[in-house]
Coordinates of C-alpha atoms in Angstrom, one line a residue:
M25 CA -20.1 146.5 -93.2
R26 CA -21.0 143.0 -94.3
K27 CA -22.8 142.4 -91.0
A28 CA -24.9 145.5 -91.6
I29 CA -25.6 144.6 -95.2
D30 CA -26.6 141.1 -94.2
G31 CA -28.5 142.2 -91.1
A32 CA -30.6 144.8 -93.0
G33 CA -32.4 142.1 -94.8
D34 CA -32.6 139.5 -92.0
L35 CA -36.3 139.3 -91.2
K36 CA -35.6 137.4 -88.0
L37 CA -34.1 140.5 -86.4
S38 CA -36.1 143.2 -84.7
D39 CA -37.1 146.3 -86.8
A40 CA -35.0 148.4 -84.4
Q41 CA -31.9 146.3 -85.2
R42 CA -32.6 146.3 -88.9
L43 CA -33.0 150.1 -88.9
E44 CA -29.6 150.5 -87.4
Y45 CA -28.1 148.2 -90.0
L46 CA -30.0 150.1 -92.8
K47 CA -28.6 153.4 -91.5
Q48 CA -25.0 152.0 -91.3
A49 CA -25.0 150.4 -94.8
F50 CA -27.4 152.1 -97.1
F51 CA -28.7 155.5 -96.0
A52 CA -27.0 158.9 -95.8
P53 CA -27.3 160.6 -92.4
G54 CA -30.6 162.3 -92.0
N55 CA -32.5 160.1 -94.5
D56 CA -35.2 157.8 -93.3
P57 CA -34.3 154.1 -93.6
S58 CA -37.7 152.9 -92.4
V59 CA -38.9 152.9 -96.0
W60 CA -36.7 149.8 -96.5
L61 CA -38.0 147.7 -93.7
G62 CA -40.6 146.1 -95.9
G63 CA -40.3 144.5 -99.3
W64 CA -37.3 142.2 -98.6
H65 CA -37.3 138.8 -100.2
P66 CA -35.2 136.4 -98.1
E67 CA -34.3 134.2 -101.1
T68 CA -33.1 137.1 -103.1
H69 CA -31.2 138.6 -100.2
E70 CA -29.4 135.2 -99.6
A71 CA -28.6 134.8 -103.3
E72 CA -27.1 138.3 -103.4
G73 CA -25.1 137.6 -100.3
H74 CA -23.8 134.4 -101.7
A75 CA -22.8 136.1 -105.0
R76 CA -21.1 139.0 -103.1
N77 CA -19.2 136.6 -100.9
T78 CA -18.0 134.2 -103.6
T79 CA -17.4 136.4 -106.6
P80 CA -13.8 137.6 -106.9
V81 CA -13.6 141.4 -106.6
D82 CA -11.7 141.7 -109.9
D83 CA -14.6 140.1 -111.7
Y84 CA -16.7 143.1 -111.0
F85 CA -14.3 145.4 -112.9
T86 CA -14.1 143.8 -116.3
A87 CA -17.5 145.2 -117.6
G88 CA -16.9 144.3 -121.3
T89 CA -16.5 147.3 -123.6
A90 CA -19.6 149.3 -123.0
P91 CA -19.7 152.8 -121.6
I92 CA -20.3 152.7 -117.8
L93 CA -22.2 155.1 -115.6
D94 CA -20.8 154.9 -112.1
L95 CA -23.4 156.5 -109.8
Q96 CA -22.1 157.1 -106.4
G97 CA -23.8 158.3 -103.2
E98 CA -21.9 161.1 -101.5
K99 CA -22.4 159.3 -98.1
D100 CA -22.3 155.7 -99.4
A101 CA -20.9 153.4 -96.6
V102 CA -20.9 150.3 -98.8
A103 CA -18.9 151.9 -101.6
P104 CA -17.1 154.8 -99.8
R105 CA -15.8 157.9 -101.6
R106 CA -12.2 156.7 -101.1
F107 CA -12.9 154.2 -103.8
S108 CA -14.7 156.7 -106.1
Q109 CA -12.1 156.7 -108.9
V110 CA -11.3 152.9 -109.0
L111 CA -13.4 152.1 -112.1
R112 CA -12.3 155.3 -113.8
N113 CA -8.7 154.6 -113.2
M114 CA -9.0 151.0 -114.4
L115 CA -11.2 151.6 -117.4
G116 CA -10.5 155.2 -118.4
D117 CA -12.9 157.2 -120.4
R118 CA -15.5 154.5 -120.6
V119 CA -16.5 155.4 -117.1
T120 CA -18.6 158.5 -116.2
V121 CA -18.7 159.1 -112.5
V122 CA -21.6 161.0 -111.0
V123 CA -21.8 161.7 -107.3
L124 CA -25.3 162.2 -105.9
A125 CA -25.4 164.6 -103.0
N126 CA -27.1 163.6 -99.7
A127 CA -27.3 160.0 -100.8
G128 CA -26.0 156.7 -99.4
H129 CA -26.2 153.3 -101.1
A130 CA -30.0 153.6 -101.2
M131 CA -29.8 156.4 -103.7
A132 CA -32.8 155.4 -105.7
R133 CA -34.9 155.9 -102.5
E134 CA -33.0 158.9 -101.2
Q135 CA -32.5 160.9 -104.4
P136 CA -34.8 159.5 -107.1
K137 CA -34.9 162.6 -109.3
A138 CA -31.1 163.2 -109.2
M139 CA -30.6 159.6 -110.0
A140 CA -33.1 159.6 -112.9
D141 CA -31.6 162.8 -114.2
A142 CA -28.0 161.3 -114.1
I143 CA -29.2 158.2 -115.9
S144 CA -31.1 160.2 -118.5
T145 CA -28.2 162.5 -119.2
F146 CA -25.8 159.6 -119.6
A147 CA -28.2 157.6 -121.8
K148 CA -28.7 160.6 -124.1
R149 CA -24.9 161.1 -124.4
V150 CA -24.2 157.4 -125.1
N151 CA -27.0 157.2 -127.7
Q152 CA -25.9 160.2 -129.8

């Protein structure tokens, strides 16, 4: 998976190879990954990769004391469904899990309305 994540933003690779990596890592089957061929910033991609490769996994899970919205793509290959309850099990009722149908890791591009609705609903509930 890391090879696909890193390769998706590697501008030295062919578009065809990058499309395959985008499909593997970020997009649910049937969704068009070509929308992510442009707009990559190599320095940002490298910094994100460095952070991902050097940050202990447990550091991702502390999250202070704030309520957490855990948006999950139904077909997410980066954060597969088998891990869907990890945050909820660790942090309890602070975590609200919402699964977006027909979405991979690129859910903002694949299901923008469903994502916006989930965020809006969560924000309204938290700010009551």
